[in-house]
XYZ file of C-alpha atoms in Angstrom:
735
model
C 209.269 67.317 72.716
C 212.180 65.421 71.384
C 215.314 63.615 72.560
C 215.383 64.811 76.176
C 212.012 63.209 76.802
C 213.307 59.865 75.561
C 216.116 59.941 78.128
C 213.622 60.803 80.863
C 211.393 57.876 79.860
C 214.238 55.409 80.135
C 214.656 56.473 83.746
C 211.018 55.896 84.719
C 210.423 52.633 82.710
C 207.503 51.144 84.689
C 206.930 47.425 84.674
C 203.456 46.292 85.678
C 200.993 43.735 84.426
C 198.553 44.990 81.829
C 195.084 45.717 83.148
C 192.231 43.517 82.030
C 189.602 46.259 81.779
C 188.066 45.996 78.286
C 187.057 48.947 76.082
C 183.385 49.873 76.206
C 182.806 50.900 72.577
C 181.940 48.373 69.879
C 180.770 48.550 66.284
C 177.466 46.747 65.782
C 175.190 46.036 62.822
C 171.684 47.501 62.850
C 169.017 47.953 60.223
C 170.654 50.228 57.663
C 174.334 49.752 58.500
C 176.977 49.670 61.230
C 176.908 52.024 64.206
C 179.057 52.602 67.282
C 177.509 51.344 70.527
C 178.818 52.152 74.010
C 177.349 51.269 77.397
C 174.381 49.637 75.689
C 173.296 52.658 73.603
C 174.306 54.078 70.219
C 177.052 56.681 70.626
C 175.159 60.001 70.563
C 176.063 63.456 69.416
C 177.837 65.505 72.098
C 177.145 68.841 70.433
C 174.862 71.308 72.158
C 171.279 70.474 71.198
C 168.257 72.719 71.922
C 166.550 69.992 73.938
C 165.392 69.800 77.522
C 168.538 69.453 79.617
C 169.912 69.773 83.118
C 173.413 71.209 83.269
C 175.400 69.447 85.985
C 178.275 71.924 85.913
C 179.017 73.849 89.081
C 180.076 72.910 92.579
C 180.446 69.223 93.493
C 181.431 67.601 96.777
C 184.825 65.972 96.274
C 187.112 63.786 98.353
C 190.583 63.339 96.883
C 192.025 59.834 96.990
C 194.823 57.704 95.628
C 193.260 54.481 94.370
C 194.715 51.072 93.669
C 195.249 51.355 89.903
C 195.527 47.585 89.530
C 192.016 47.315 90.931
C 190.722 50.195 88.807
C 192.024 48.538 85.638
C 190.607 45.099 86.425
C 187.567 43.754 84.588
C 184.497 44.997 86.481
C 183.056 41.482 86.706
C 186.008 40.645 88.934
C 186.669 44.015 90.578
C 183.250 45.487 91.365
C 182.754 43.737 94.685
C 186.098 45.030 95.953
C 185.511 48.517 94.534
C 182.189 48.661 96.413
C 183.860 47.402 99.582
C 186.583 50.059 99.434
C 183.980 52.737 98.643
C 182.537 52.253 102.135
C 179.190 53.675 101.061
C 180.453 56.687 99.105
C 178.517 55.542 96.034
C 175.179 55.432 97.916
C 172.709 58.296 98.514
C 172.794 58.052 102.318
C 176.538 58.715 102.696
C 177.484 61.857 104.655
C 179.738 64.002 102.443
C 179.158 67.257 104.351
C 182.814 67.423 105.353
C 184.132 67.149 101.823
C 185.540 70.108 99.913
C 183.709 71.709 97.004
C 185.313 71.732 93.561
C 184.006 73.322 90.400
C 183.067 71.025 87.504
C 184.394 71.136 84.873
C 187.741 71.586 86.552
C 190.587 69.544 87.941
C 191.794 67.810 91.081
C 195.360 68.971 90.575
C 195.926 72.524 89.459
C 199.499 73.196 88.317
C 202.243 73.805 89.023
C 202.622 71.669 92.166
C 199.518 69.539 92.799
C 200.137 65.759 92.622
C 198.271 63.456 90.251
C 195.364 62.120 92.285
C 191.948 60.581 91.857
C 188.865 61.237 93.917
C 185.192 60.711 94.676
C 182.718 63.220 93.204
C 179.118 63.590 94.461
C 176.297 65.900 93.435
C 172.536 66.011 94.002
C 170.041 67.301 91.461
C 166.305 67.204 90.773
C 164.561 65.949 87.645
C 161.060 67.260 86.796
C 158.214 64.795 87.183
C 157.028 66.005 83.762
C 159.939 64.088 82.217
C 158.079 60.816 82.743
C 158.115 58.716 79.596
C 161.110 60.490 78.056
C 164.470 59.047 77.063
C 167.089 60.412 79.479
C 170.766 60.362 78.508
C 173.601 61.300 80.864
C 176.469 62.796 78.842
C 180.084 63.403 79.906
C 182.434 65.627 77.891
C 185.530 63.982 79.400
C 186.851 62.565 82.663
C 190.564 61.980 83.198
C 191.451 59.200 83.391
C 189.109 56.392 84.442
C 185.528 57.030 85.574
C 183.024 54.743 87.317
C 179.557 56.295 87.469
C 176.692 55.604 89.900
C 173.214 57.124 89.768
C 171.152 56.738 92.947
C 173.392 53.853 93.934
C 173.063 52.071 90.554
C 176.370 51.493 88.753
C 175.817 52.773 85.196
C 179.225 51.739 83.915
C 182.767 52.995 83.403
C 184.898 54.763 80.824
C 188.662 54.815 80.250
C 190.410 57.673 78.476
C 190.866 61.271 79.558
C 190.001 63.345 76.487
C 186.956 61.857 74.780
C 183.217 61.809 75.644
C 180.873 59.029 76.754
C 177.213 58.608 77.734
C 174.768 56.377 79.614
C 171.058 55.663 79.461
C 169.937 57.100 82.810
C 166.162 56.577 82.605
C 165.912 53.411 84.703
C 167.982 54.788 87.587
C 166.492 58.276 87.841
C 163.795 59.283 90.332
C 161.503 61.803 88.697
C 160.307 64.654 90.862
C 162.806 63.736 93.591
C 166.387 64.455 94.568
C 168.857 62.313 92.627
C 172.493 61.618 93.388
C 175.276 61.158 90.850
C 178.596 59.759 92.076
C 181.787 59.486 90.015
C 184.905 57.613 91.099
C 187.835 59.065 89.147
C 191.182 57.291 89.101
C 194.096 59.114 87.490
C 197.211 56.885 87.700
C 200.352 59.059 87.619
C 202.055 59.134 84.238
C 205.159 56.998 84.284
C 203.748 54.616 86.904
C 202.197 52.130 84.430
C 202.702 50.995 80.860
C 199.062 50.036 80.131
C 197.387 53.478 80.084
C 197.250 56.097 77.310
C 199.323 58.222 77.595
C 201.605 56.056 79.674
C 204.881 57.819 80.484
C 206.493 61.183 80.930
C 204.656 63.672 78.748
C 205.340 67.264 77.969
C 202.043 68.730 79.141
C 200.049 68.848 82.381
C 197.969 65.885 83.524
C 194.719 67.608 84.527
C 192.850 64.912 86.448
C 189.166 64.780 87.357
C 185.947 65.782 85.600
C 187.517 68.114 83.075
C 184.617 68.780 80.689
C 180.874 69.472 81.171
C 178.263 66.917 82.299
C 174.600 67.203 81.429
C 171.359 65.220 81.400
C 169.443 65.406 78.128
C 165.762 64.538 77.596
C 164.170 63.458 74.317
C 161.093 61.516 73.217
C 161.634 57.761 73.318
C 162.005 57.734 69.527
C 164.653 60.299 68.718
C 167.653 61.171 66.567
C 170.800 59.882 68.246
C 173.260 61.484 65.845
C 173.519 62.804 62.288
C 176.822 62.374 60.446
C 177.734 64.335 57.324
C 180.305 63.145 54.787
C 181.165 66.248 52.734
C 181.929 66.451 49.017
C 182.706 69.461 46.880
C 179.300 69.211 45.222
C 177.161 67.837 48.027
C 177.021 65.680 51.129
C 176.043 62.212 52.274
C 173.990 62.234 55.468
C 173.382 59.299 57.801
C 171.004 59.564 60.742
C 170.828 57.081 63.619
C 167.333 56.851 65.122
C 166.673 55.004 68.370
C 163.597 53.833 70.246
C 164.773 54.082 73.862
C 161.711 52.376 75.326
C 162.737 49.198 77.185
C 162.880 46.171 74.923
C 159.720 44.079 75.181
C 157.350 46.999 75.738
C 154.620 47.603 73.201
C 155.158 50.536 70.801
C 152.533 53.254 71.016
C 149.810 52.851 68.434
C 148.682 56.430 68.750
C 152.082 58.052 68.812
C 150.879 60.408 71.519
C 153.563 62.183 73.465
C 153.701 61.673 77.239
C 152.601 64.586 79.379
C 155.114 67.412 79.405
C 156.754 66.578 76.061
C 156.865 69.660 73.835
C 155.261 69.348 70.415
C 156.994 71.918 68.207
C 154.913 71.185 65.135
C 152.469 68.678 63.777
C 154.098 65.480 62.579
C 153.586 64.312 58.979
C 150.725 61.935 58.361
C 151.883 58.342 58.712
C 150.904 54.912 59.863
C 150.214 54.663 63.618
C 153.493 54.098 65.456
C 155.650 54.606 62.339
C 158.510 57.091 62.303
C 159.502 59.621 59.656
C 162.801 61.508 59.520
C 162.809 64.859 57.765
C 166.105 66.480 56.739
C 166.623 70.133 55.883
C 169.854 71.726 54.671
C 169.782 75.414 55.592
C 172.133 78.319 54.897
C 174.374 79.613 57.676
C 175.868 83.016 58.383
C 178.508 83.551 61.083
C 178.737 87.023 62.580
C 180.461 88.539 65.615
C 177.116 88.242 67.420
C 176.681 84.470 67.025
C 180.246 83.199 66.617
C 180.449 81.879 70.207
C 176.843 80.655 70.473
C 176.796 76.830 70.728
C 173.195 76.698 69.440
C 173.635 76.266 65.667
C 170.075 77.496 65.075
C 171.508 80.961 65.708
C 173.617 80.603 62.565
C 170.540 80.330 60.337
C 169.709 83.813 58.991
C 166.069 84.817 59.350
C 163.521 82.221 58.288
C 164.983 80.999 54.991
C 163.623 78.277 52.756
C 165.638 75.034 52.909
C 168.322 74.705 50.263
C 167.426 71.013 50.071
C 165.231 68.596 52.009
C 164.226 64.956 52.137
C 161.892 62.728 54.124
C 162.951 59.203 55.084
C 160.711 56.493 56.442
C 161.932 54.450 59.389
C 158.805 52.352 59.762
C 157.893 51.163 63.248
C 160.969 51.010 65.471
C 160.880 48.192 67.971
C 161.505 49.236 71.599
C 165.212 48.988 72.347
C 166.176 49.087 68.647
C 168.102 51.525 66.470
C 168.145 52.163 62.743
C 170.416 54.088 60.374
C 168.893 56.061 57.503
C 170.798 57.686 54.664
C 170.337 60.368 52.032
C 172.625 62.129 49.563
C 172.390 65.791 48.582
C 173.936 67.006 45.320
C 174.372 70.770 44.976
C 174.997 72.992 42.025
C 177.254 75.933 42.830
C 177.717 75.393 46.590
C 180.100 77.370 48.787
C 183.033 75.281 50.003
C 184.846 75.593 53.346
C 188.438 76.764 53.668
C 190.372 78.835 56.232
C 190.155 81.843 53.912
C 186.416 81.352 53.252
C 184.825 79.230 56.000
C 181.354 78.712 54.561
C 179.068 76.557 56.698
C 175.659 74.934 56.338
C 173.151 73.803 58.979
C 171.479 70.396 58.960
C 168.137 70.148 60.760
C 166.851 66.647 61.502
C 163.244 66.200 62.653
C 162.089 62.787 63.864
C 158.324 62.375 64.128
C 156.343 59.463 65.544
C 152.693 60.390 65.695
C 152.654 63.665 67.615
C 156.074 63.088 69.218
C 158.703 65.296 67.642
C 162.456 65.372 68.224
C 164.886 67.832 66.635
C 168.626 67.597 66.133
C 170.777 70.395 64.720
C 174.355 70.328 63.460
C 176.566 72.476 61.253
C 178.909 71.236 58.536
C 181.052 72.475 55.683
C 181.774 71.167 52.199
C 185.490 70.545 51.808
C 187.896 67.911 50.568
C 191.429 67.380 51.843
C 193.588 64.983 49.831
C 197.053 64.215 48.590
C 197.550 65.075 44.934
C 197.705 61.730 43.085
C 200.271 63.211 40.690
C 202.591 65.023 43.116
C 203.560 65.058 46.821
C 201.374 68.004 47.726
C 198.247 68.726 49.750
C 195.074 69.714 47.943
C 192.248 71.517 49.714
C 189.131 71.601 47.559
C 191.275 70.629 44.598
C 193.775 73.480 45.033
C 197.382 73.168 46.312
C 197.869 74.492 49.826
C 200.675 74.833 52.348
C 199.426 75.290 55.893
C 201.184 77.511 58.408
C 200.490 76.160 61.861
C 200.938 76.758 65.566
C 200.704 74.265 68.410
C 198.152 75.064 71.094
C 197.572 73.224 74.364
C 194.088 73.229 75.888
C 195.215 75.571 78.639
C 195.538 79.203 79.618
C 198.372 80.671 81.632
C 198.048 83.888 83.577
C 200.803 85.786 85.326
C 199.186 87.606 88.231
C 202.236 89.591 89.169
C 204.286 86.601 90.297
C 207.197 84.795 88.685
C 205.261 81.533 88.312
C 202.126 81.675 86.131
C 198.940 79.945 87.173
C 197.138 77.697 84.690
C 193.841 75.967 84.025
C 192.052 74.125 81.237
C 190.141 76.297 78.771
C 186.455 76.437 79.689
C 185.017 79.298 77.640
C 184.746 80.254 73.989
C 185.759 83.817 74.853
C 189.142 82.585 76.115
C 189.658 80.670 72.895
C 188.698 83.719 70.850
C 191.672 85.536 72.360
C 194.012 82.635 71.593
C 192.767 82.296 68.032
C 193.093 86.040 67.566
C 196.767 85.605 68.428
C 196.985 82.850 65.823
C 195.338 85.108 63.240
C 197.736 87.960 63.997
C 200.789 85.785 63.302
C 199.296 84.561 60.024
C 198.594 80.966 61.058
C 195.842 78.992 59.346
C 196.270 75.642 61.142
C 196.070 74.731 64.825
C 197.746 71.586 66.072
C 195.776 70.779 69.236
C 198.899 69.643 71.079
C 198.865 65.847 71.511
C 195.221 65.183 72.349
C 191.727 65.428 70.883
C 190.826 69.094 70.628
C 188.597 71.057 72.959
C 185.126 70.968 71.302
C 184.890 74.735 71.715
C 188.091 75.109 69.706
C 186.581 73.118 66.847
C 183.352 75.128 66.942
C 185.327 78.355 66.566
C 187.768 76.913 64.025
C 184.795 75.948 61.838
C 183.278 79.408 62.087
C 186.381 81.592 61.984
C 188.411 79.550 59.519
C 191.300 77.498 60.918
C 192.337 74.025 59.856
C 192.983 71.629 62.758
C 195.319 68.709 63.347
C 194.066 66.717 66.342
C 195.425 63.425 67.614
C 195.119 60.649 70.138
C 197.750 60.739 72.916
C 200.080 57.945 71.769
C 202.987 60.082 72.923
C 206.509 58.659 73.109
C 205.234 55.113 72.769
C 207.676 52.239 72.573
C 207.471 48.731 71.075
C 206.355 47.453 74.497
C 203.678 50.081 75.129
C 202.366 49.937 71.556
C 201.815 46.218 72.026
C 200.174 46.568 75.437
C 197.869 49.427 74.395
C 196.796 47.930 71.083
C 196.041 44.552 72.643
C 193.856 46.283 75.226
C 192.111 48.247 72.442
C 192.281 51.649 74.160
C 193.882 53.625 71.262
C 191.310 52.177 68.875
C 188.499 53.303 71.194
C 189.997 56.771 71.644
C 190.298 57.221 67.881
C 186.720 56.098 67.257
C 185.429 58.399 70.013
C 187.382 61.369 68.642
C 186.292 60.690 65.062
C 182.641 60.225 66.032
C 182.561 63.334 68.207
C 184.131 65.547 65.540
C 182.657 64.016 62.392
C 180.843 67.173 61.224
C 183.642 69.679 61.855
C 185.122 70.749 58.500
C 188.060 72.349 60.314
C 189.439 68.936 61.311
C 191.488 67.930 58.280
C 194.129 65.703 59.921
C 193.985 62.853 62.433
C 197.288 62.258 64.187
C 197.928 58.703 65.355
C 201.212 58.991 67.290
C 203.883 61.470 68.365
C 207.673 60.962 68.551
C 207.427 57.238 69.172
C 209.959 54.456 68.681
C 210.028 50.939 67.289
C 209.500 49.711 63.759
C 207.321 46.626 63.342
C 205.173 47.304 66.439
C 204.641 50.931 65.485
C 203.940 50.058 61.854
C 201.394 47.451 62.918
C 199.711 49.907 65.285
C 199.581 52.712 62.713
C 198.251 50.352 60.049
C 195.462 49.199 62.365
C 194.621 52.722 63.484
C 194.489 54.080 59.950
C 191.964 51.373 59.083
C 189.941 52.200 62.200
C 189.898 55.814 61.050
C 188.826 54.840 57.533
C 186.027 52.623 58.849
C 184.547 55.387 61.034
C 185.348 58.474 59.006
C 187.658 58.526 55.984
C 187.367 62.259 55.225
C 190.603 63.262 57.008
C 194.232 62.538 56.243
C 196.088 60.353 58.744
C 199.635 60.944 59.930
C 202.064 60.916 62.824
C 204.684 63.277 64.195
C 207.856 61.177 63.942
C 211.340 62.197 64.996
C 212.900 64.469 62.389
C 216.260 63.042 63.422
C 215.155 59.848 61.600
C 213.834 61.256 58.314
C 213.829 57.860 56.565
C 211.476 56.424 59.201
C 209.765 53.485 57.461
C 206.695 53.590 59.738
C 205.284 56.413 57.598
C 204.338 53.786 54.980
C 200.725 53.053 56.087
C 199.821 56.733 56.563
C 198.551 59.368 54.144
C 201.237 61.970 54.921
C 204.778 61.912 56.322
C 204.906 64.074 59.453
C 208.002 64.923 61.512
C 209.232 67.198 64.296
C 212.176 69.323 63.149
C 214.449 70.516 65.955
C 217.726 70.958 64.116
C 219.977 73.402 65.908
C 217.983 72.720 69.107
C 217.959 68.964 69.830
C 219.393 67.509 66.615
C 222.897 68.687 65.758
C 224.211 72.231 65.536
C 222.957 73.497 62.186
C 219.363 74.632 61.976
C 219.532 75.438 58.265
C 221.769 72.639 57.003
C 220.294 69.966 59.246
C 216.732 70.856 58.292
C 217.603 70.916 54.594
C 219.296 67.535 54.696
C 216.488 65.956 56.748
C 213.771 67.318 54.437
C 215.490 65.879 51.385
C 215.907 62.509 53.110
C 212.259 62.466 54.211
C 211.137 63.269 50.673
C 213.382 60.574 49.200
C 211.872 58.020 51.603
C 208.295 59.208 50.870
C 208.374 60.474 47.271
C 204.580 60.434 46.805
C 203.628 61.993 50.153
C 203.744 65.566 51.395
C 206.276 66.048 54.184
C 204.762 67.886 57.152
C 206.784 69.861 59.691
C 204.536 69.389 62.724
C 206.938 71.044 65.160
C 209.849 73.431 64.960
C 210.785 75.976 67.597
C 212.757 76.772 70.712
C 212.201 77.925 74.275
C 212.590 81.640 75.045
C 213.922 81.478 78.606
C 217.541 81.268 79.671
C 220.471 83.382 78.574
C 219.774 85.028 75.214
C 216.592 82.924 75.003
C 214.529 85.466 73.076
C 217.184 86.071 70.450
C 217.966 82.345 70.108
C 214.269 81.619 69.652
C 214.030 84.218 66.906
C 217.211 82.904 65.273
C 215.796 79.345 65.091
C 212.762 80.665 63.234
C 214.882 82.715 60.858
C 217.162 79.772 60.019
C 214.534 77.020 59.874
C 211.349 78.361 58.309
C 212.955 79.513 55.016
C 214.007 75.901 54.387
C 210.386 74.780 54.591
C 209.358 77.668 52.343
C 211.948 76.711 49.699
C 210.335 73.278 49.474
C 206.714 74.423 49.775
C 204.291 72.149 47.960
C 202.968 75.278 46.240
C 206.125 75.174 44.128
C 206.289 72.921 41.100
C 208.968 70.693 42.623
C 207.938 71.243 46.267
C 206.718 68.726 48.846
C 206.333 70.481 52.247
C 202.645 70.794 53.163
C 202.757 72.166 56.743
C 205.170 74.245 58.804
C 204.109 74.388 62.494
C 205.762 76.553 65.134
C 205.815 74.993 68.588
C 203.920 76.759 70.241
C 201.510 79.710 70.096
C 201.570 80.168 73.895
C 203.553 78.822 76.845
C 202.226 75.768 78.665
C 202.622 73.766 81.858
C 204.519 70.490 81.812
C 204.992 67.373 83.964
C 208.650 67.222 82.947
C 210.900 67.054 86.046
C 212.791 70.268 86.622
C 210.612 72.284 84.231
C 207.318 73.803 85.262
C 206.554 76.034 82.277
C 207.616 75.385 78.699
C 208.309 78.856 77.336
C 208.084 78.055 73.637
C 205.255 80.506 72.957
C 205.087 83.208 70.351
C 203.150 84.983 73.116
C 204.045 85.374 76.798
C 201.523 84.529 79.556
C 200.586 88.204 79.895
C 199.419 88.198 76.259
C 202.292 90.217 74.811
C 204.004 88.965 71.649
C 207.631 87.912 71.859
C 210.063 89.099 69.167
C 209.694 85.809 67.270
C 205.975 86.579 66.756
C 206.933 89.365 64.352
C 209.030 86.872 62.378
C 206.066 84.509 62.130
C 203.732 87.321 61.092
C 205.927 88.361 58.160
C 206.620 84.771 57.061
C 203.247 83.032 57.482
C 200.835 85.697 56.196
C 197.867 83.323 55.837
C 194.348 84.697 55.354
C 192.511 82.840 58.108
C 190.455 83.404 61.240
C 188.220 86.098 59.709
C 185.013 84.129 59.231
C 182.905 86.245 61.564
C 184.098 89.441 59.892
C 183.291 88.108 56.407
C 179.671 87.360 57.392
C 179.478 84.603 54.788
C 175.990 83.372 53.982
C 176.163 79.982 52.306
C 173.996 79.033 49.373
C 173.589 76.770 46.352
C 172.236 77.319 42.829
C 170.441 73.978 42.622
C 169.982 70.802 44.640
C 169.109 67.169 44.045
C 168.328 64.514 46.652
C 168.944 60.782 46.432
C 167.308 58.615 49.088
C 168.555 55.006 48.883
C 165.996 53.380 51.161
C 166.452 49.780 52.158
C 162.687 49.404 52.643
C 162.215 50.248 48.952
C 164.440 47.305 48.087
C 162.484 45.135 50.480
C 159.227 46.209 48.866
C 160.630 45.529 45.409
C 161.779 42.093 46.457
C 158.390 41.336 48.001
C 156.596 42.484 44.840
C 159.012 40.539 42.684
C 158.523 37.452 44.786
C 154.739 37.823 44.641
C 154.829 38.271 40.861
C 157.140 35.283 40.533
C 154.787 33.094 42.591
C 151.780 34.342 40.649
C 153.534 33.671 37.350
C 154.557 30.198 38.510
C 151.016 29.354 39.624
C 149.602 30.652 36.358
C 152.106 28.587 34.398
C 151.208 25.456 36.370
C 147.489 26.076 35.819
C 147.964 26.625 32.112
C 150.118 23.566 31.895
C 147.496 21.444 33.595
C 144.791 22.800 31.322
C 146.839 22.121 28.218
C 147.859 18.700 29.457
C 144.295 17.732 30.383
C 142.881 19.147 27.156
C 145.348 17.146 25.071
C 144.448 13.914 26.712
C 140.752 14.628 26.218
C 141.253 15.488 22.607
C 143.255 12.385 22.146
C 140.628 10.241 23.715
C 137.946 11.841 21.655
C 140.035 11.334 18.599
C 140.560 7.740 19.486
C-alpha cells in the first residue's frame, strides 16, 4: 500500500543496534560445482517425496512468551549460554509442560484480528522406529516466523531467521531410535516496527502470523541419497543437476558391499557397479493433470499408467566419501516437446534413482518447459517466444471467513482445497497471474499454479524499506539468504516467472546497490526468472529500476496519487516508459477499497478509469510496453495497519460472493488460464537426445593423456640413448 504507509512508518521509526546473528546459508564448492549449504548439510528439496517420513503436524504444547529480541539476534556463540539460562530447562526432555496450552501446527501464536505479536516455546514428543538405524534422517521445516532455535533431545541443532522460507537439519546424531524423542522450538517474533534489523522491519500491510506456520516432518533416506534435483528449462529441452550426499559421519569407512541396513526398502535391484560406487539414473516421464490428481502432492500420481521414459541417462558418482556431496549434470534435448503456459500448462516428471550396491533412493519432481524473457527488440514480455500481457490479481496467503459477525476471522492457508477455491475465483475473473502479496508464495499455491496454469510473481518481503534499513539488512545478509532460499525451494516450478526484490521502498543509491546485489544473487542461483520491484507509481522516473529486468510500479492514481485516475495513470505510464525505453512497464498494483460511503461504486469506477489505460499501451500492440496489469486484490485480507483491521480491496467478499468490480475484471481480463486439470494434458516429445558432461570422463582423459605423454617421453629418451650410443660405437669402430 502506498503513501499512507510511508507516513505511518515515519511515526514508528525504531532505532536499535543491528543484531549480530549471521545468516546460516552459504554457497560452497563441491565436486561438480557450487551448491547451497545450510546448517552443515546441502540445502535439500522441500517438496513432498515418497520416502519414509514422520509428519510432525498436529497438536504441540506451547507457552507464549515475549523474548528479548536483542538476545535472540545476537551471535549464538555469545548468546547461547544466556538463552539456555533464560530457558530454565524448557529445552530439555525432563521439563514439565503439562500445564501448557495445545496449539495446532502448522498454525499461529496470534490469530487476527486482535492477538499481539508474540513468541513462544513449542514442545512435542514423537517416536522413531528402531528399523531406521543406519539411515540418514533430515528434520525439515516449511517455515517458522520469525526466528527459530531448535533442540532435539536437548541438543541444539541450530537456528534460522526469516519467516517465509524453509530450512533443515541433520537429525541423525541427536535422535533416539525406538524411543520417545522430544523436539523443542523457541520462536521469537519481534513486533514489526520495533526494530530496523529484521525483514520485514516496519509497518506492513498484512498480518504478522507468528509461530510455526508451515509443516514440519522427519524424512528418512539411505546414507547415500539424492538431496535435490534442479531443472533449468529450455524450449527444446532441460538441463538437470542432481546433488548427491553421503550422510554417513565423516571418517567412517564406506560400505564395500553396498548392503542396505535392516529395514531399508529396496525398490529394485541396483545397476551393476564397483563395490561402494554410486550411480544416478534419470528418467523424464510424461505427466497428465486431472481433477483426480490435481491436489495430490505426490508427483508420481501425475504419471499416466506405466509409460516408457521420454528420455533417460545414467551418471556415475564414483565412491562418495562419508560426509561429502557431489553435483552431477545432464542435458536433455527434445524434438517437439510441449511447453508450459497458463493457457496450456504442460508438465513433465523427473525421476531420480540413486543406487549404491543394493541401497536405492528415489526423488521425484515435476517441471515445465518455458522461457520468460524481455524482447531484445522491443519493451515487451515474451513467453515461449510469443508476446504476452499478463492480467493479475494480488493474493495474500490467508483466508477470511465471515461467520455471521461483522468482523471476519482469518487464518493462513493450510490446504490445497482452500487454494482451489481461491484460484477458481481468479479463473472466473480472467486472471492468468497471481502476485503472492509481498512474500514467497505458499508451496501449495505453486503446485496448483503449475498444474492449473497461472503465472506467479513472488517476492522477498523488502517492504517499505528505506536507505537505513536497506543498509542494515544487506550488511546482515538476510535478504540475500531469503532470496536464495526462495529460489532454491521453487526452482522447478514453471509457474514462477518473476522474482520481486522490493516493494514501495525509498532511497536511491542504497536501493540501487541492494537491487543490483540481489539481482546477481538471483542470477547465480537461478537465472530463469525475470527480476523486478514494485516501485511507487508516483515516481515513474525512478532510476533504481536500472539493474532490474523489468520496470514495475504500483499505480494508485485517483486513490493515493492525485485526483485523476485516467489522466494520472496515462501520464505516469508515459514517463515510466520514457525512463525505461527497453523494458516492459508492469502495473503490479491498481485498485481501491470497497468499504465506506459509495465504496463499491468507487471501487468499480477506479477499475473502469484505470485499466483501459493499461490496455491502450499493452505490449501486445506494436508500439505498446505494458506487460502486466494487476488488480489489488482478489480477496480481502487482514492488516497490521493501525485503525484498519481488514483491507477490503477484494474482487470477492469474505463470504465468497463477487463484488460489482469482479464483473468489470471478468469482461476486461478474459485470459484463458486455470483450466489445466480440465484439459487433461499429457506431455510428450517426438525425439530426445541426452548429453552427459561428466567430470570423471575429463579426469580419465587427462590421466590417459598423461600416461601416454610419459610413455612417449620414456620411449623418446630410450631411442635417443640407443641412437647416441650406437653413433659413438660406430664412430669408434670407424676410427
